[in-house]
PDB file of C-alpha atoms in Angstrom:
ATOM      1  CA  MET A   1     100.456 127.080 111.656  1.00 43.00           C
ATOM      2  CA  GLN A   2     100.008 124.204 109.346  1.00 54.00           C
ATOM      3  CA  LYS A   3      96.403 122.967 108.788  1.00 58.00           C
ATOM      4  CA  PHE A   4      95.737 119.312 108.436  1.00 61.00           C
ATOM      5  CA  SER A   5      92.550 117.657 107.173  1.00 77.00           C
ATOM      6  CA  GLN A   6      91.165 114.161 106.861  1.00 90.00           C
ATOM      7  CA  LYS A   7      92.959 112.083 104.251  1.00 96.00           C
ATOM      8  CA  TYR A   8      93.221 108.441 103.335  1.00 97.00           C
ATOM      9  CA  THR A   9      95.498 106.184 101.333  1.00 98.00           C
ATOM     10  CA  ILE A  10      94.645 102.682  99.938  1.00 98.00           C
ATOM     11  CA  ILE A  11      97.505 100.134  99.958  1.00 98.00           C
ATOM     12  CA  GLN A  12      98.239  96.528  99.535  1.00 98.00           C
ATOM     13  CA  LEU A  13      99.890  95.417 102.911  1.00 98.00           C
ATOM     14  CA  LEU A  14     102.762  93.058 102.387  1.00 97.00           C
ATOM     15  CA  GLU A  15     102.832  92.110 106.090  1.00 95.00           C
ATOM     16  CA  SER A  16     100.109  91.273 108.552  1.00 95.00           C
ATOM     17  CA  VAL A  17      98.735  94.366 110.410  1.00 97.00           C
ATOM     18  CA  PRO A  18      95.418  94.139 112.174  1.00 97.00           C
ATOM     19  CA  GLU A  19      92.585  96.547 111.736  1.00 97.00           C
ATOM     20  CA  GLY A  20      92.728  99.462 114.120  1.00 97.00           C
ATOM     21  CA  ALA A  21      96.531  99.229 114.499  1.00 98.00           C
ATOM     22  CA  ARG A  22      98.405 102.482 114.632  1.00 97.00           C
ATOM     23  CA  PHE A  23     101.845 103.372 113.496  1.00 96.00           C
ATOM     24  CA  SER A  24     103.895 106.540 113.132  1.00 96.00           C
ATOM     25  CA  ALA A  25     104.175 108.505 109.918  1.00 93.00           C
ATOM     26  CA  GLY A  26     107.790 107.292 109.673  1.00 91.00           C
ATOM     27  CA  GLY A  27     107.007 103.702 110.679  1.00 94.00           C
ATOM     28  CA  TRP A  28     105.008 102.225 107.846  1.00 96.00           C
ATOM     29  CA  PRO A  29     104.669  98.452 107.429  1.00 97.00           C
ATOM     30  CA  LEU A  30     105.879  97.008 104.106  1.00 97.00           C
ATOM     31  CA  HIS A  31     103.220  97.890 101.392  1.00 97.00           C
ATOM     32  CA  VAL A  32     102.577  99.058  97.876  1.00 98.00           C
ATOM     33  CA  THR A  33     100.373 102.157  97.482  1.00 96.00           C
ATOM     34  CA  ILE A  34      97.430 101.768  95.072  1.00 97.00           C
ATOM     35  CA  ALA A  35      95.763 105.155  95.597  1.00 97.00           C
ATOM     36  CA  ASP A  36      98.047 107.741  97.172  1.00 95.00           C
ATOM     37  CA  THR A  37      96.969 110.173  99.875  1.00 96.00           C
ATOM     38  CA  PHE A  38      93.676 111.759  99.067  1.00 97.00           C
ATOM     39  CA  ALA A  39      90.726 113.634 100.483  1.00 96.00           C
ATOM     40  CA  ILE A  40      87.158 112.452  99.663  1.00 96.00           C
ATOM     41  CA  ASN A  41      83.631 113.702 100.355  1.00 96.00           C
ATOM     42  CA  TRP A  42      82.558 110.156 101.717  1.00 96.00           C
ATOM     43  CA  ASP A  43      82.714 109.386 105.393  1.00 95.00           C
ATOM     44  CA  GLU A  44      84.785 106.358 106.513  1.00 96.00           C
ATOM     45  CA  THR A  45      81.764 103.972 106.519  1.00 97.00           C
ATOM     46  CA  THR A  46      80.849 104.934 102.891  1.00 97.00           C
ATOM     47  CA  LEU A  47      84.493 104.569 101.808  1.00 98.00           C
ATOM     48  CA  ILE A  48      84.559 101.109 103.286  1.00 97.00           C
ATOM     49  CA  LYS A  49      81.228 100.132 101.690  1.00 97.00           C
ATOM     50  CA  ARG A  50      82.320 101.419  98.228  1.00 97.00           C
ATOM     51  CA  LEU A  51      85.687  99.711  98.377  1.00 97.00           C
ATOM     52  CA  THR A  52      83.996  96.468  99.374  1.00 96.00           C
ATOM     53  CA  GLU A  53      81.577  96.780  96.417  1.00 95.00           C
ATOM     54  CA  PHE A  54      84.461  97.619  94.076  1.00 95.00           C
ATOM     55  CA  LEU A  55      86.517  94.641  95.149  1.00 95.00           C
ATOM     56  CA  SER A  56      83.530  92.235  94.995  1.00 93.00           C
ATOM     57  CA  SER A  57      83.899  91.905  91.158  1.00 89.00           C
ATOM     58  CA  ARG A  58      87.715  91.815  90.983  1.00 93.00           C
ATOM     59  CA  VAL A  59      90.402  89.107  90.683  1.00 94.00           C
ATOM     60  CA  PRO A  60      93.860  89.632  92.140  1.00 96.00           C
ATOM     61  CA  ALA A  61      96.357  91.685  90.159  1.00 97.00           C
ATOM     62  CA  ARG A  62      99.981  90.660  89.991  1.00 97.00           C
ATOM     63  CA  SER A  63     103.396  92.324  89.437  1.00 98.00           C
ATOM     64  CA  VAL A  64     107.056  91.605  89.715  1.00 98.00           C
ATOM     65  CA  VAL A  65     109.612  93.643  91.581  1.00 98.00           C
ATOM     66  CA  GLY A  66     112.143  95.377  89.358  1.00 97.00           C
ATOM     67  CA  ASP A  67     115.130  97.634  90.150  1.00 97.00           C
ATOM     68  CA  ASP A  68     115.636  99.952  93.034  1.00 94.00           C
ATOM     69  CA  ARG A  69     115.390 103.678  92.579  1.00 94.00           C
ATOM     70  CA  PHE A  70     115.499 106.714  94.843  1.00 94.00           C
ATOM     71  CA  PHE A  71     112.602 109.163  95.242  1.00 90.00           C
ATOM     72  CA  GLY A  72     112.346 112.492  96.884  1.00 83.00           C
ATOM     73  CA  GLU A  73     113.705 115.987  96.254  1.00 85.00           C
ATOM     74  CA  GLN A  74     117.168 114.852  97.285  1.00 84.00           C
ATOM     75  CA  ASP A  75     116.850 111.207  96.306  1.00 84.00           C
ATOM     76  CA  GLN A  76     116.668 110.228  99.974  1.00 88.00           C
ATOM     77  CA  VAL A  77     113.891 107.558  99.739  1.00 89.00           C
ATOM     78  CA  GLN A  78     114.954 104.133  98.446  1.00 92.00           C
ATOM     79  CA  VAL A  79     112.124 102.178  96.699  1.00 95.00           C
ATOM     80  CA  ALA A  80     111.801  98.972  94.778  1.00 96.00           C
ATOM     81  CA  LEU A  81     109.879  99.580  91.555  1.00 97.00           C
ATOM     82  CA  LEU A  82     107.209  97.134  90.438  1.00 98.00           C
ATOM     83  CA  GLU A  83     106.310  96.366  86.851  1.00 98.00           C
ATOM     84  CA  ARG A  84     103.363  98.265  85.511  1.00 97.00           C
ATOM     85  CA  THR A  85     101.540  95.162  84.537  1.00 97.00           C
ATOM     86  CA  ASN A  86      98.196  95.586  82.777  1.00 97.00           C
ATOM     87  CA  ASP A  87      96.146  94.139  85.592  1.00 96.00           C
ATOM     88  CA  LEU A  88      97.963  96.282  88.167  1.00 98.00           C
ATOM     89  CA  VAL A  89      97.518  99.506  86.118  1.00 98.00           C
ATOM     90  CA  GLU A  90      93.825  98.568  85.516  1.00 97.00           C
ATOM     91  CA  LEU A  91      93.245  98.016  89.229  1.00 97.00           C
ATOM     92  CA  HIS A  92      94.706 101.374  90.073  1.00 98.00           C
ATOM     93  CA  CYS A  93      92.853 103.166  87.349  1.00 97.00           C
ATOM     94  CA  ALA A  94      89.439 101.516  88.095  1.00 97.00           C
ATOM     95  CA  LEU A  95      90.017 102.311  91.850  1.00 98.00           C
ATOM     96  CA  VAL A  96      90.611 105.935  91.039  1.00 98.00           C
ATOM     97  CA  GLU A  97      87.482 106.079  88.810  1.00 97.00           C
ATOM     98  CA  MET A  98      85.438 104.690  91.719  1.00 97.00           C
ATOM     99  CA  LEU A  99      86.987 107.275  94.165  1.00 98.00           C
ATOM    100  CA  GLU A 100      86.219 110.066  91.759  1.00 97.00           C
ATOM    101  CA  GLN A 101      82.523 109.348  92.392  1.00 97.00           C
ATOM    102  CA  GLY A 102      83.255 110.702  95.919  1.00 96.00           C
ATOM    103  CA  ARG A 103      84.899 113.832  94.627  1.00 96.00           C
ATOM    104  CA  TRP A 104      88.364 112.319  95.137  1.00 96.00           C
ATOM    105  CA  ARG A 105      91.085 114.931  95.625  1.00 96.00           C
ATOM    106  CA  PRO A 106      94.619 113.495  95.571  1.00 96.00           C
ATOM    107  CA  ASN A 107      97.530 115.272  97.193  1.00 94.00           C
ATOM    108  CA  ASP A 108      99.699 114.456  94.237  1.00 93.00           C
ATOM    109  CA  PRO A 109      97.571 113.951  91.092  1.00 93.00           C
ATOM    110  CA  GLN A 110     100.699 113.623  88.888  1.00 93.00           C
ATOM    111  CA  PHE A 111     101.170 110.161  90.349  1.00 92.00           C
ATOM    112  CA  ALA A 112      97.683 108.883  89.454  1.00 95.00           C
ATOM    113  CA  LYS A 113      96.348 107.287  86.300  1.00 96.00           C
ATOM    114  CA  GLU A 114      99.068 107.599  83.624  1.00 96.00           C
ATOM    115  CA  GLY A 115     101.562 108.801  86.240  1.00 95.00           C
ATOM    116  CA  PHE A 116     100.984 105.768  88.479  1.00 97.00           C
ATOM    117  CA  LEU A 117     104.404 104.422  89.401  1.00 95.00           C
ATOM    118  CA  PRO A 118     103.969 101.246  91.498  1.00 97.00           C
ATOM    119  CA  HIS A 119     106.692 100.802  94.114  1.00 96.00           C
ATOM    120  CA  SER A 120     107.467  99.708  97.618  1.00 96.00           C
ATOM    121  CA  THR A 121     109.524 101.854  99.958  1.00 94.00           C
ATOM    122  CA  VAL A 122     112.469 100.003 101.377  1.00 94.00           C
ATOM    123  CA  GLN A 123     111.786  99.868 105.137  1.00 92.00           C
ATOM    124  CA  SER A 124     114.396  99.495 107.847  1.00 90.00           C
ATOM    125  CA  HIS A 125     112.772  96.132 108.863  1.00 92.00           C
ATOM    126  CA  ALA A 126     111.761  94.750 105.383  1.00 94.00           C
ATOM    127  CA  ARG A 127     111.901  95.088 101.679  1.00 97.00           C
ATOM    128  CA  LEU A 128     110.880  93.574  98.348  1.00 97.00           C
ATOM    129  CA  ASP A 129     113.604  91.892  96.358  1.00 96.00           C
ATOM    130  CA  LYS A 130     114.100  92.088  92.643  1.00 97.00           C
ATOM    131  CA  GLY A 131     112.192  89.330  90.813  1.00 98.00           C
ATOM    132  CA  GLU A 132     109.790  88.745  93.725  1.00 97.00           C
ATOM    133  CA  GLU A 133     106.118  88.360  92.664  1.00 97.00           C
ATOM    134  CA  VAL A 134     103.621  90.516  94.452  1.00 97.00           C
ATOM    135  CA  VAL A 135      99.892  89.536  94.438  1.00 97.00           C
ATOM    136  CA  PHE A 136      97.355  92.327  95.025  1.00 97.00           C
ATOM    137  CA  ASP A 137      94.554  90.335  96.749  1.00 96.00           C
ATOM    138  CA  ALA A 138      93.542  92.642  99.625  1.00 97.00           C
ATOM    139  CA  LEU A 139      93.329  96.368  99.811  1.00 98.00           C
ATOM    140  CA  THR A 140      93.742  98.366 103.030  1.00 98.00           C
ATOM    141  CA  ILE A 141      92.348 101.815 103.823  1.00 98.00           C
ATOM    142  CA  ILE A 142      94.804 103.869 105.952  1.00 98.00           C
ATOM    143  CA  ASP A 143      93.608 106.864 107.916  1.00 98.00           C
ATOM    144  CA  MET A 144      96.275 109.553 107.483  1.00 97.00           C
ATOM    145  CA  PHE A 145      94.981 111.787 110.223  1.00 95.00           C
ATOM    146  CA  PRO A 146      93.580 109.561 113.087  1.00 96.00           C
ATOM    147  CA  ASP A 147      92.135 111.542 115.924  1.00 93.00           C
ATOM    148  CA  GLU A 148      93.446 114.709 114.234  1.00 91.00           C
ATOM    149  CA  ASP A 149      97.027 113.584 114.719  1.00 94.00           C
ATOM    150  CA  PRO A 150      99.027 114.229 111.474  1.00 92.00           C
ATOM    151  CA  TYR A 151     101.961 112.071 112.789  1.00 94.00           C
ATOM    152  CA  GLN A 152     100.089 108.833 113.214  1.00 96.00           C
ATOM    153  CA  ARG A 153      98.421 106.400 110.825  1.00 98.00           C
ATOM    154  CA  ARG A 154      95.608 103.841 111.528  1.00 98.00           C
ATOM    155  CA  VAL A 155      94.617 100.736 109.636  1.00 98.00           C
ATOM    156  CA  VAL A 156      90.883 101.350 109.016  1.00 98.00           C
ATOM    157  CA  ARG A 157      89.912  98.218 107.215  1.00 98.00           C
ATOM    158  CA  THR A 158      91.521  95.442 105.030  1.00 97.00           C
ATOM    159  CA  ILE A 159      89.214  93.955 102.394  1.00 96.00           C
ATOM    160  CA  SER A 160      90.371  90.691 100.966  1.00 93.00           C
ATOM    161  CA  LEU A 161      89.227  89.496  97.620  1.00 86.00           C
ATOM    162  CA  ASP A 162      89.157  85.982  99.099  1.00 72.00           C
ATOM    163  CA  SER A 163      86.599  86.899 101.600  1.00 63.00           C
ATOM    164  CA  LEU A 164      84.382  88.271  98.870  1.00 58.00           C
ATOM    165  CA  LEU A 165      84.202  85.160  96.676  1.00 49.00           C
TER     166      LEU A 165
END
């Protein structure tokens, strides 16, 4: 039997989803992942507090949507790549450094830091188009295992840079 444990992901939502909202593992809202799925030694309250503190000294990062590409073992997942702008890469790397203070353990470390490949999965209901600008002005913590259900996701908290100024 497969064992699951508490994990989180930190994303920039690209559509409005309220805190506490749940969705299926296959029904994500349009988003860009900033810190891919990870375990951490902090409880949820501490994670929220640390992310709020982290964002309090930041300005929004920006990127532009590039070409589509296919990910997955059989190239089955269509994504829109985003430019690795300096401010977006710096946001990702600084966030990872902050998470490392909580003994951050990513599922896929090869996609962190130098391996960070910003993208947005093309959803059945929405997608990003080539040339579109994306502003990273609010980060959202996603619970990847709410109520011990590995097939659901829950929006824990969205922290907007605007609300911290």
